[in-house]
């Protein structure tokens, strides 16, 4: 299988509106069969992109994501140096860049005739932020091969499992610089300051003991597990939908072939009916001639 050719076809397909993806994929698969059946089979297995991933791929095709991804190392360095002023300035720049790119993506989607919803644009923003937070995610979104949106969860690596149409074509998405991702969320794990101590009052009812603080690491693990389950279900649903669409297309092809066979059979029946009518006409004429001949012979006998 030719990975480069497969990636090139995938990039072109991922720019097609999601509603037209399966039809175009089938056409490209059929066109490739004569040259490379293995690559054609791989094309047939390409997944339809989620709407947000489609918008990201439109931006990547315009090379509009470079500034956002290039901002990531500066953010990670400022985070490592614990420079609050630089972090604050870079975060403001990040917000400005993400907002501008989300609007650019919305414009591209509208120009393609498929406007993006508010929920889709939120996923677009989250994906761009993930690309800034994790160098591997940055390589993934710039590849133009994204099939599902990304999300950065705290300081953990961005989950890229199943995110790319042709993972082997984007090695940097799996073996990048190794720099740790930065924390996109701000203020989510703020602690409450301890209460000021008060003089004891003998007759006052003791205050209940404070509930134990939530474990942020456990919460992140639970969130990642829930996200993994959701993504697995989404991939399975996409695969089932793709299979159903392929089955429907095959059924439509078979129906068209049967219609052509019926048309040919109908034409043959009409031809045979005309032949039968011609034979009956010839037979009638022969009987008339025979009757005339017999009548003539009788008239001569008299």
PDB file of C-alpha atoms in Angstrom:
ATOM      1  CA  UNK A   1       0.000   0.000   0.000  1.00  0.00           C
ATOM      2  CA  UNK A   2       1.286   3.469  -0.926  1.00  0.00           C
ATOM      3  CA  UNK A   3       1.043   5.597   2.264  1.00  0.00           C
ATOM      4  CA  UNK A   4       1.867   8.852   0.466  1.00  0.00           C
ATOM      5  CA  UNK A   5      -0.832   8.297  -2.150  1.00  0.00           C
ATOM      6  CA  UNK A   6      -3.329   7.261   0.515  1.00  0.00           C
ATOM      7  CA  UNK A   7      -2.560  10.383   2.579  1.00  0.00           C
ATOM      8  CA  UNK A   8      -2.905  12.614  -0.490  1.00  0.00           C
ATOM      9  CA  UNK A   9      -6.305  11.119  -1.336  1.00  0.00           C
ATOM     10  CA  UNK A  10      -7.375  11.341   2.319  1.00  0.00           C
ATOM     11  CA  UNK A  11      -6.476  15.048   2.508  1.00  0.00           C
ATOM     12  CA  UNK A  12      -8.556  15.728  -0.583  1.00  0.00           C
ATOM     13  CA  UNK A  13     -11.504  13.700   0.705  1.00  0.00           C
ATOM     14  CA  UNK A  14     -11.433  15.392   4.109  1.00  0.00           C
ATOM     15  CA  UNK A  15     -12.041  18.744   2.417  1.00  0.00           C
ATOM     16  CA  UNK A  16     -15.302  17.431   0.953  1.00  0.00           C
ATOM     17  CA  UNK A  17     -18.412  18.329   2.935  1.00  0.00           C
ATOM     18  CA  UNK A  18     -19.169  15.469   5.381  1.00  0.00           C
ATOM     19  CA  UNK A  19     -22.564  14.857   3.762  1.00  0.00           C
ATOM     20  CA  UNK A  20     -20.844  14.090   0.430  1.00  0.00           C
ATOM     21  CA  UNK A  21     -17.885  12.199   1.889  1.00  0.00           C
ATOM     22  CA  UNK A  22     -19.066   8.608   1.340  1.00  0.00           C
ATOM     23  CA  UNK A  23     -20.077   9.195  -2.290  1.00  0.00           C
ATOM     24  CA  UNK A  24     -16.758  10.851  -3.111  1.00  0.00           C
ATOM     25  CA  UNK A  25     -14.799   8.176  -1.221  1.00  0.00           C
ATOM     26  CA  UNK A  26     -16.477   5.431  -3.253  1.00  0.00           C
ATOM     27  CA  UNK A  27     -15.641   7.236  -6.489  1.00  0.00           C
ATOM     28  CA  UNK A  28     -11.986   7.628  -5.513  1.00  0.00           C
ATOM     29  CA  UNK A  29     -11.806   3.995  -4.410  1.00  0.00           C
ATOM     30  CA  UNK A  30     -13.145   2.768  -7.750  1.00  0.00           C
ATOM     31  CA  UNK A  31     -10.753   5.018  -9.661  1.00  0.00           C
ATOM     32  CA  UNK A  32      -7.778   3.607  -7.716  1.00  0.00           C
ATOM     33  CA  UNK A  33      -8.639  -0.088  -8.177  1.00  0.00           C
ATOM     34  CA  UNK A  34      -7.035  -0.357 -11.606  1.00  0.00           C
ATOM     35  CA  UNK A  35      -3.693   1.006 -10.334  1.00  0.00           C
ATOM     36  CA  UNK A  36      -3.395  -0.314  -6.778  1.00  0.00           C
ATOM     37  CA  UNK A  37      -6.016  -2.554  -5.216  1.00  0.00           C
ATOM     38  CA  UNK A  38      -4.428  -2.406  -1.734  1.00  0.00           C
ATOM     39  CA  UNK A  39      -4.496   1.387  -1.700  1.00  0.00           C
ATOM     40  CA  UNK A  40      -8.038   1.304  -3.087  1.00  0.00           C
ATOM     41  CA  UNK A  41      -9.111  -0.956  -0.229  1.00  0.00           C
ATOM     42  CA  UNK A  42      -7.485   1.427   2.270  1.00  0.00           C
ATOM     43  CA  UNK A  43      -9.325   4.365   0.687  1.00  0.00           C
ATOM     44  CA  UNK A  44     -12.598   2.511   1.191  1.00  0.00           C
ATOM     45  CA  UNK A  45     -11.838   2.291   4.930  1.00  0.00           C
ATOM     46  CA  UNK A  46     -11.166   6.020   5.412  1.00  0.00           C
ATOM     47  CA  UNK A  47     -13.432   7.482   8.095  1.00  0.00           C
ATOM     48  CA  UNK A  48     -15.754  10.392   7.549  1.00  0.00           C
ATOM     49  CA  UNK A  49     -14.581  13.386   9.619  1.00  0.00           C
ATOM     50  CA  UNK A  50     -16.584  14.775  12.494  1.00  0.00           C
ATOM     51  CA  UNK A  51     -17.869  18.286  11.646  1.00  0.00           C
ATOM     52  CA  UNK A  52     -15.317  20.015  13.893  1.00  0.00           C
ATOM     53  CA  UNK A  53     -12.459  17.959  12.426  1.00  0.00           C
ATOM     54  CA  UNK A  54     -13.669  18.893   8.930  1.00  0.00           C
ATOM     55  CA  UNK A  55     -13.457  22.600   9.845  1.00  0.00           C
ATOM     56  CA  UNK A  56      -9.936  22.068  11.240  1.00  0.00           C
ATOM     57  CA  UNK A  57      -8.904  20.331   8.001  1.00  0.00           C
ATOM     58  CA  UNK A  58     -10.272  23.286   6.005  1.00  0.00           C
ATOM     59  CA  UNK A  59      -8.096  25.605   8.124  1.00  0.00           C
ATOM     60  CA  UNK A  60      -5.072  23.311   7.722  1.00  0.00           C
ATOM     61  CA  UNK A  61      -5.520  23.328   3.944  1.00  0.00           C
ATOM     62  CA  UNK A  62      -5.282  27.131   4.092  1.00  0.00           C
ATOM     63  CA  UNK A  63      -2.185  26.820   6.337  1.00  0.00           C
ATOM     64  CA  UNK A  64      -4.069  28.992   8.823  1.00  0.00           C
ATOM     65  CA  UNK A  65      -3.075  26.951  11.876  1.00  0.00           C
ATOM     66  CA  UNK A  66       0.663  27.630  11.729  1.00  0.00           C
ATOM     67  CA  UNK A  67       0.595  30.672  14.034  1.00  0.00           C
ATOM     68  CA  UNK A  68      -1.453  28.833  16.649  1.00  0.00           C
ATOM     69  CA  UNK A  69       0.785  25.763  16.683  1.00  0.00           C
ATOM     70  CA  UNK A  70       3.949  27.883  16.667  1.00  0.00           C
ATOM     71  CA  UNK A  71       2.681  29.699  19.766  1.00  0.00           C
ATOM     72  CA  UNK A  72       2.687  26.435  21.728  1.00  0.00           C
ATOM     73  CA  UNK A  73       6.440  26.231  22.527  1.00  0.00           C
ATOM     74  CA  UNK A  74       6.400  29.781  23.897  1.00  0.00           C
ATOM     75  CA  UNK A  75       3.484  28.920  26.150  1.00  0.00           C
ATOM     76  CA  UNK A  76       5.172  25.765  27.370  1.00  0.00           C
ATOM     77  CA  UNK A  77       8.440  27.609  28.030  1.00  0.00           C
ATOM     78  CA  UNK A  78       6.668  30.373  29.976  1.00  0.00           C
ATOM     79  CA  UNK A  79       4.824  27.703  31.970  1.00  0.00           C
ATOM     80  CA  UNK A  80       8.113  25.943  32.766  1.00  0.00           C
ATOM     81  CA  UNK A  81       9.767  29.227  33.806  1.00  0.00           C
ATOM     82  CA  UNK A  82       6.755  30.174  35.946  1.00  0.00           C
ATOM     83  CA  UNK A  83       6.830  33.709  34.501  1.00  0.00           C
ATOM     84  CA  UNK A  84       3.374  35.103  35.386  1.00  0.00           C
ATOM     85  CA  UNK A  85       3.648  38.222  33.205  1.00  0.00           C
ATOM     86  CA  UNK A  86       4.752  36.300  30.135  1.00  0.00           C
ATOM     87  CA  UNK A  87       2.141  33.607  30.757  1.00  0.00           C
ATOM     88  CA  UNK A  88      -0.578  36.252  31.044  1.00  0.00           C
ATOM     89  CA  UNK A  89       0.513  37.969  27.816  1.00  0.00           C
ATOM     90  CA  UNK A  90       0.763  34.688  25.915  1.00  0.00           C
ATOM     91  CA  UNK A  91      -2.640  33.545  27.144  1.00  0.00           C
ATOM     92  CA  UNK A  92      -4.192  36.764  25.876  1.00  0.00           C
ATOM     93  CA  UNK A  93      -2.488  36.159  22.549  1.00  0.00           C
ATOM     94  CA  UNK A  94      -3.723  32.565  22.585  1.00  0.00           C
ATOM     95  CA  UNK A  95      -7.310  33.700  23.170  1.00  0.00           C
ATOM     96  CA  UNK A  96      -7.070  36.190  20.314  1.00  0.00           C
ATOM     97  CA  UNK A  97      -5.606  33.622  17.913  1.00  0.00           C
ATOM     98  CA  UNK A  98      -8.160  30.923  18.831  1.00  0.00           C
ATOM     99  CA  UNK A  99     -11.072  33.350  18.415  1.00  0.00           C
ATOM    100  CA  UNK A 100      -9.808  34.523  15.014  1.00  0.00           C
ATOM    101  CA  UNK A 101      -9.245  30.960  13.776  1.00  0.00           C
ATOM    102  CA  UNK A 102     -12.669  29.797  14.954  1.00  0.00           C
ATOM    103  CA  UNK A 103     -14.241  32.637  12.991  1.00  0.00           C
ATOM    104  CA  UNK A 104     -12.118  31.811   9.949  1.00  0.00           C
ATOM    105  CA  UNK A 105     -13.244  28.177  10.211  1.00  0.00           C
ATOM    106  CA  UNK A 106     -16.879  29.275  10.454  1.00  0.00           C
ATOM    107  CA  UNK A 107     -16.426  31.366   7.292  1.00  0.00           C
ATOM    108  CA  UNK A 108     -14.844  28.467   5.399  1.00  0.00           C
ATOM    109  CA  UNK A 109     -17.651  26.118   6.426  1.00  0.00           C
ATOM    110  CA  UNK A 110     -20.284  28.646   5.336  1.00  0.00           C
ATOM    111  CA  UNK A 111     -18.530  29.172   1.998  1.00  0.00           C
ATOM    112  CA  UNK A 112     -18.641  25.379   1.505  1.00  0.00           C
ATOM    113  CA  UNK A 113     -22.407  25.460   2.033  1.00  0.00           C
ATOM    114  CA  UNK A 114     -22.391  23.736   5.447  1.00  0.00           C
ATOM    115  CA  UNK A 115     -22.401  26.356   8.261  1.00  0.00           C
ATOM    116  CA  UNK A 116     -20.921  25.174  11.566  1.00  0.00           C
ATOM    117  CA  UNK A 117     -23.081  25.160  14.686  1.00  0.00           C
ATOM    118  CA  UNK A 118     -22.080  26.796  17.960  1.00  0.00           C
ATOM    119  CA  UNK A 119     -21.288  23.364  19.456  1.00  0.00           C
ATOM    120  CA  UNK A 120     -19.049  22.497  16.505  1.00  0.00           C
ATOM    121  CA  UNK A 121     -17.153  25.794  16.812  1.00  0.00           C
ATOM    122  CA  UNK A 122     -16.592  25.099  20.519  1.00  0.00           C
ATOM    123  CA  UNK A 123     -14.949  21.817  19.528  1.00  0.00           C
ATOM    124  CA  UNK A 124     -12.888  23.688  16.929  1.00  0.00           C
ATOM    125  CA  UNK A 125     -11.616  26.055  19.644  1.00  0.00           C
ATOM    126  CA  UNK A 126     -10.812  23.138  21.964  1.00  0.00           C
ATOM    127  CA  UNK A 127      -8.903  21.394  19.175  1.00  0.00           C
ATOM    128  CA  UNK A 128      -6.819  24.486  18.415  1.00  0.00           C
ATOM    129  CA  UNK A 129      -6.036  24.898  22.127  1.00  0.00           C
ATOM    130  CA  UNK A 130      -4.991  21.244  22.286  1.00  0.00           C
ATOM    131  CA  UNK A 131      -2.679  21.849  19.312  1.00  0.00           C
ATOM    132  CA  UNK A 132      -1.031  24.655  21.272  1.00  0.00           C
ATOM    133  CA  UNK A 133      -0.758  22.576  24.438  1.00  0.00           C
ATOM    134  CA  UNK A 134       0.771  19.408  22.983  1.00  0.00           C
ATOM    135  CA  UNK A 135       3.370  19.292  20.163  1.00  0.00           C
ATOM    136  CA  UNK A 136       2.036  15.930  18.968  1.00  0.00           C
ATOM    137  CA  UNK A 137      -1.476  17.368  18.707  1.00  0.00           C
ATOM    138  CA  UNK A 138       0.003  20.338  16.862  1.00  0.00           C
ATOM    139  CA  UNK A 139       1.467  18.010  14.242  1.00  0.00           C
ATOM    140  CA  UNK A 140      -1.874  16.214  13.981  1.00  0.00           C
ATOM    141  CA  UNK A 141      -3.978  19.313  13.306  1.00  0.00           C
ATOM    142  CA  UNK A 142      -1.490  20.733  10.792  1.00  0.00           C
ATOM    143  CA  UNK A 143      -1.504  17.478   8.824  1.00  0.00           C
ATOM    144  CA  UNK A 144      -4.941  18.029   7.294  1.00  0.00           C
ATOM    145  CA  UNK A 145      -5.783  14.421   8.201  1.00  0.00           C
ATOM    146  CA  UNK A 146      -7.872  14.969  11.332  1.00  0.00           C
ATOM    147  CA  UNK A 147     -11.100  12.948  11.594  1.00  0.00           C
ATOM    148  CA  UNK A 148     -12.153  13.798  15.148  1.00  0.00           C
ATOM    149  CA  UNK A 149     -11.747  16.871  17.384  1.00  0.00           C
ATOM    150  CA  UNK A 150      -9.121  16.990  20.127  1.00  0.00           C
ATOM    151  CA  UNK A 151      -9.187  18.160  23.730  1.00  0.00           C
ATOM    152  CA  UNK A 152      -6.469  18.996  26.230  1.00  0.00           C
ATOM    153  CA  UNK A 153      -7.133  17.690  29.747  1.00  0.00           C
ATOM    154  CA  UNK A 154      -4.905  19.343  32.338  1.00  0.00           C
ATOM    155  CA  UNK A 155      -1.246  18.406  32.004  1.00  0.00           C
ATOM    156  CA  UNK A 156      -1.906  15.052  30.366  1.00  0.00           C
ATOM    157  CA  UNK A 157      -0.968  14.269  26.769  1.00  0.00           C
ATOM    158  CA  UNK A 158      -3.715  14.884  24.216  1.00  0.00           C
ATOM    159  CA  UNK A 159      -5.377  11.610  23.235  1.00  0.00           C
ATOM    160  CA  UNK A 160      -4.690  11.072  19.516  1.00  0.00           C
ATOM    161  CA  UNK A 161      -6.032   7.522  19.338  1.00  0.00           C
ATOM    162  CA  UNK A 162      -8.170   7.307  16.209  1.00  0.00           C
ATOM    163  CA  UNK A 163      -7.803  11.036  15.525  1.00  0.00           C
ATOM    164  CA  UNK A 164      -5.991  10.741  12.171  1.00  0.00           C
ATOM    165  CA  UNK A 165      -7.167   9.250   8.891  1.00  0.00           C
ATOM    166  CA  UNK A 166      -3.646   7.972   8.055  1.00  0.00           C
ATOM    167  CA  UNK A 167      -1.561   7.917  11.271  1.00  0.00           C
ATOM    168  CA  UNK A 168       1.544   6.541   9.526  1.00  0.00           C
ATOM    169  CA  UNK A 169       1.658   9.677   7.374  1.00  0.00           C
ATOM    170  CA  UNK A 170       2.133  11.930  10.450  1.00  0.00           C
ATOM    171  CA  UNK A 171       5.009  10.450  12.501  1.00  0.00           C
ATOM    172  CA  UNK A 172       5.449  13.707  14.460  1.00  0.00           C
ATOM    173  CA  UNK A 173       2.022  13.195  15.949  1.00  0.00           C
ATOM    174  CA  UNK A 174       3.449  10.206  17.821  1.00  0.00           C
ATOM    175  CA  UNK A 175       7.146  11.039  18.270  1.00  0.00           C
ATOM    176  CA  UNK A 176       7.453  14.797  18.600  1.00  0.00           C
ATOM    177  CA  UNK A 177       9.679  16.846  20.873  1.00  0.00           C
ATOM    178  CA  UNK A 178       8.526  15.102  24.029  1.00  0.00           C
ATOM    179  CA  UNK A 179       7.758  18.434  25.696  1.00  0.00           C
ATOM    180  CA  UNK A 180       5.021  18.133  28.310  1.00  0.00           C
ATOM    181  CA  UNK A 181       1.663  19.690  27.404  1.00  0.00           C
ATOM    182  CA  UNK A 182       0.641  22.922  29.077  1.00  0.00           C
ATOM    183  CA  UNK A 183      -2.457  23.361  31.182  1.00  0.00           C
ATOM    184  CA  UNK A 184      -5.165  24.982  29.063  1.00  0.00           C
ATOM    185  CA  UNK A 185      -7.747  25.219  31.845  1.00  0.00           C
ATOM    186  CA  UNK A 186      -7.292  28.197  34.152  1.00  0.00           C
ATOM    187  CA  UNK A 187      -8.498  28.251  37.720  1.00  0.00           C
ATOM    188  CA  UNK A 188     -10.246  24.888  37.632  1.00  0.00           C
ATOM    189  CA  UNK A 189      -8.343  23.538  40.597  1.00  0.00           C
ATOM    190  CA  UNK A 190      -8.368  26.658  42.794  1.00  0.00           C
ATOM    191  CA  UNK A 191      -8.325  25.863  46.469  1.00  0.00           C
ATOM    192  CA  UNK A 192     -10.440  27.553  49.088  1.00  0.00           C
ATOM    193  CA  UNK A 193      -8.362  29.499  51.609  1.00  0.00           C
ATOM    194  CA  UNK A 194      -8.527  28.076  55.138  1.00  0.00           C
ATOM    195  CA  UNK A 195     -10.989  29.777  57.426  1.00  0.00           C
ATOM    196  CA  UNK A 196      -9.650  32.143  60.056  1.00  0.00           C
ATOM    197  CA  UNK A 197      -9.575  30.609  63.497  1.00  0.00           C
ATOM    198  CA  UNK A 198     -12.242  31.791  65.922  1.00  0.00           C
ATOM    199  CA  UNK A 199     -12.337  31.755  69.742  1.00  0.00           C
ATOM    200  CA  UNK A 200     -14.025  28.691  71.135  1.00  0.00           C
ATOM    201  CA  UNK A 201     -17.529  29.066  72.529  1.00  0.00           C
ATOM    202  CA  UNK A 202     -18.468  26.365  75.041  1.00  0.00           C
ATOM    203  CA  UNK A 203     -22.229  26.511  74.439  1.00  0.00           C
ATOM    204  CA  UNK A 204     -21.949  26.616  70.604  1.00  0.00           C
ATOM    205  CA  UNK A 205     -22.687  23.531  68.518  1.00  0.00           C
ATOM    206  CA  UNK A 206     -19.484  22.266  66.882  1.00  0.00           C
ATOM    207  CA  UNK A 207     -19.222  22.908  63.167  1.00  0.00           C
ATOM    208  CA  UNK A 208     -19.334  19.793  60.990  1.00  0.00           C
ATOM    209  CA  UNK A 209     -16.035  18.554  59.686  1.00  0.00           C
ATOM    210  CA  UNK A 210     -15.294  19.799  56.173  1.00  0.00           C
ATOM    211  CA  UNK A 211     -15.778  17.304  53.421  1.00  0.00           C
ATOM    212  CA  UNK A 212     -12.537  15.927  51.987  1.00  0.00           C
ATOM    213  CA  UNK A 213     -11.273  17.814  48.965  1.00  0.00           C
ATOM    214  CA  UNK A 214     -11.753  16.177  45.617  1.00  0.00           C
ATOM    215  CA  UNK A 215      -8.745  14.457  44.145  1.00  0.00           C
ATOM    216  CA  UNK A 216      -7.904  16.330  40.912  1.00  0.00           C
ATOM    217  CA  UNK A 217      -5.895  13.397  39.558  1.00  0.00           C
ATOM    218  CA  UNK A 218      -8.815  11.012  40.124  1.00  0.00           C
ATOM    219  CA  UNK A 219     -11.190  13.469  38.490  1.00  0.00           C
ATOM    220  CA  UNK A 220      -8.920  13.737  35.459  1.00  0.00           C
ATOM    221  CA  UNK A 221      -8.634   9.962  35.209  1.00  0.00           C
ATOM    222  CA  UNK A 222     -12.410   9.603  35.408  1.00  0.00           C
ATOM    223  CA  UNK A 223     -12.850  12.313  32.774  1.00  0.00           C
ATOM    224  CA  UNK A 224     -10.355  10.619  30.464  1.00  0.00           C
ATOM    225  CA  UNK A 225     -12.028   7.247  30.913  1.00  0.00           C
ATOM    226  CA  UNK A 226     -15.435   8.740  30.123  1.00  0.00           C
ATOM    227  CA  UNK A 227     -13.962  10.512  27.098  1.00  0.00           C
ATOM    228  CA  UNK A 228     -12.328   7.290  25.872  1.00  0.00           C
ATOM    229  CA  UNK A 229     -15.635   5.423  26.159  1.00  0.00           C
ATOM    230  CA  UNK A 230     -17.454   8.200  24.314  1.00  0.00           C
ATOM    231  CA  UNK A 231     -14.860   8.263  21.533  1.00  0.00           C
ATOM    232  CA  UNK A 232     -14.971   4.489  21.190  1.00  0.00           C
ATOM    233  CA  UNK A 233     -18.757   4.596  20.903  1.00  0.00           C
ATOM    234  CA  UNK A 234     -18.470   7.422  18.387  1.00  0.00           C
ATOM    235  CA  UNK A 235     -15.980   5.465  16.272  1.00  0.00           C
ATOM    236  CA  UNK A 236     -18.185   2.383  16.390  1.00  0.00           C
ATOM    237  CA  UNK A 237     -21.214   4.446  15.392  1.00  0.00           C
ATOM    238  CA  UNK A 238     -19.251   6.021  12.527  1.00  0.00           C
ATOM    239  CA  UNK A 239     -18.096   2.588  11.365  1.00  0.00           C
ATOM    240  CA  UNK A 240     -21.651   1.236  11.493  1.00  0.00           C
ATOM    241  CA  UNK A 241     -22.920   4.261   9.567  1.00  0.00           C
ATOM    242  CA  UNK A 242     -20.209   3.872   6.931  1.00  0.00           C
ATOM    243  CA  UNK A 243     -21.052   0.176   6.559  1.00  0.00           C
ATOM    244  CA  UNK A 244     -24.747   0.986   6.206  1.00  0.00           C
ATOM    245  CA  UNK A 245     -23.968   3.641   3.593  1.00  0.00           C
ATOM    246  CA  UNK A 246     -21.797   1.213   1.632  1.00  0.00           C
ATOM    247  CA  UNK A 247     -24.527  -1.446   1.827  1.00  0.00           C
ATOM    248  CA  UNK A 248     -27.083   1.094   0.639  1.00  0.00           C
ATOM    249  CA  UNK A 249     -24.880   2.102  -2.260  1.00  0.00           C
ATOM    250  CA  UNK A 250     -24.346  -1.545  -3.216  1.00  0.00           C
ATOM    251  CA  UNK A 251     -28.106  -2.134  -3.040  1.00  0.00           C
ATOM    252  CA  UNK A 252     -28.732   0.888  -5.254  1.00  0.00           C
ATOM    253  CA  UNK A 253     -26.151  -0.374  -7.756  1.00  0.00           C
ATOM    254  CA  UNK A 254     -27.855  -3.793  -7.761  1.00  0.00           C
ATOM    255  CA  UNK A 255     -31.260  -2.183  -8.189  1.00  0.00           C
ATOM    256  CA  UNK A 256     -29.977  -0.200 -11.162  1.00  0.00           C
ATOM    257  CA  UNK A 257     -28.533  -3.388 -12.690  1.00  0.00           C
ATOM    258  CA  UNK A 258     -31.837  -5.231 -12.183  1.00  0.00           C
ATOM    259  CA  UNK A 259     -33.681  -2.313 -13.763  1.00  0.00           C
ATOM    260  CA  UNK A 260     -31.391  -2.572 -16.791  1.00  0.00           C
ATOM    261  CA  UNK A 261     -31.951  -6.349 -16.963  1.00  0.00           C
ATOM    262  CA  UNK A 262     -35.716  -5.812 -16.733  1.00  0.00           C
ATOM    263  CA  UNK A 263     -35.524  -3.262 -19.522  1.00  0.00           C
ATOM    264  CA  UNK A 264     -33.602  -5.727 -21.693  1.00  0.00           C
ATOM    265  CA  UNK A 265     -36.080  -8.516 -20.876  1.00  0.00           C
ATOM    266  CA  UNK A 266     -39.025  -6.251 -21.661  1.00  0.00           C
ATOM    267  CA  UNK A 267     -37.479  -5.346 -25.010  1.00  0.00           C
ATOM    268  CA  UNK A 268     -36.952  -9.056 -25.790  1.00  0.00           C
ATOM    269  CA  UNK A 269     -40.588  -9.863 -24.912  1.00  0.00           C
ATOM    270  CA  UNK A 270     -41.773  -7.066 -27.184  1.00  0.00           C
ATOM    271  CA  UNK A 271     -39.550  -8.394 -29.992  1.00  0.00           C
ATOM    272  CA  UNK A 272     -40.941 -11.926 -29.570  1.00  0.00           C
ATOM    273  CA  UNK A 273     -44.499 -10.594 -29.526  1.00  0.00           C
ATOM    274  CA  UNK A 274     -43.846  -8.734 -32.775  1.00  0.00           C
ATOM    275  CA  UNK A 275     -42.377 -11.925 -34.267  1.00  0.00           C
ATOM    276  CA  UNK A 276     -45.449 -13.864 -33.144  1.00  0.00           C
ATOM    277  CA  UNK A 277     -47.774 -11.269 -34.673  1.00  0.00           C
ATOM    278  CA  UNK A 278     -45.790 -11.359 -37.927  1.00  0.00           C
ATOM    279  CA  UNK A 279     -45.969 -15.175 -37.953  1.00  0.00           C
ATOM    280  CA  UNK A 280     -49.723 -15.108 -37.357  1.00  0.00           C
ATOM    281  CA  UNK A 281     -50.166 -12.569 -40.152  1.00  0.00           C
ATOM    282  CA  UNK A 282     -48.104 -14.744 -42.520  1.00  0.00           C
ATOM    283  CA  UNK A 283     -50.113 -17.806 -41.482  1.00  0.00           C
ATOM    284  CA  UNK A 284     -53.405 -15.985 -42.143  1.00  0.00           C
ATOM    285  CA  UNK A 285     -52.197 -14.919 -45.576  1.00  0.00           C
ATOM    286  CA  UNK A 286     -51.104 -18.477 -46.366  1.00  0.00           C
ATOM    287  CA  UNK A 287     -54.517 -19.819 -45.394  1.00  0.00           C
ATOM    288  CA  UNK A 288     -56.226 -17.197 -47.556  1.00  0.00           C
ATOM    289  CA  UNK A 289     -54.027 -18.104 -50.525  1.00  0.00           C
ATOM    290  CA  UNK A 290     -54.711 -21.812 -49.976  1.00  0.00           C
ATOM    291  CA  UNK A 291     -58.436 -21.210 -49.819  1.00  0.00           C
ATOM    292  CA  UNK A 292     -58.305 -19.126 -52.988  1.00  0.00           C
ATOM    293  CA  UNK A 293     -56.321 -21.810 -54.796  1.00  0.00           C
ATOM    294  CA  UNK A 294     -58.776 -24.506 -53.750  1.00  0.00           C
ATOM    295  CA  UNK A 295     -61.697 -22.389 -54.892  1.00  0.00           C
ATOM    296  CA  UNK A 296     -60.000 -21.765 -58.229  1.00  0.00           C
ATOM    297  CA  UNK A 297     -59.359 -25.503 -58.720  1.00  0.00           C
ATOM    298  CA  UNK A 298     -62.987 -26.325 -57.998  1.00  0.00           C
ATOM    299  CA  UNK A 299     -64.122 -23.727 -60.462  1.00  0.00           C
ATOM    300  CA  UNK A 300     -61.958 -25.291 -63.167  1.00  0.00           C
ATOM    301  CA  UNK A 301     -63.346 -28.758 -62.460  1.00  0.00           C
ATOM    302  CA  UNK A 302     -66.802 -27.575 -63.343  1.00  0.00           C
TER     303      UNK A 302
END
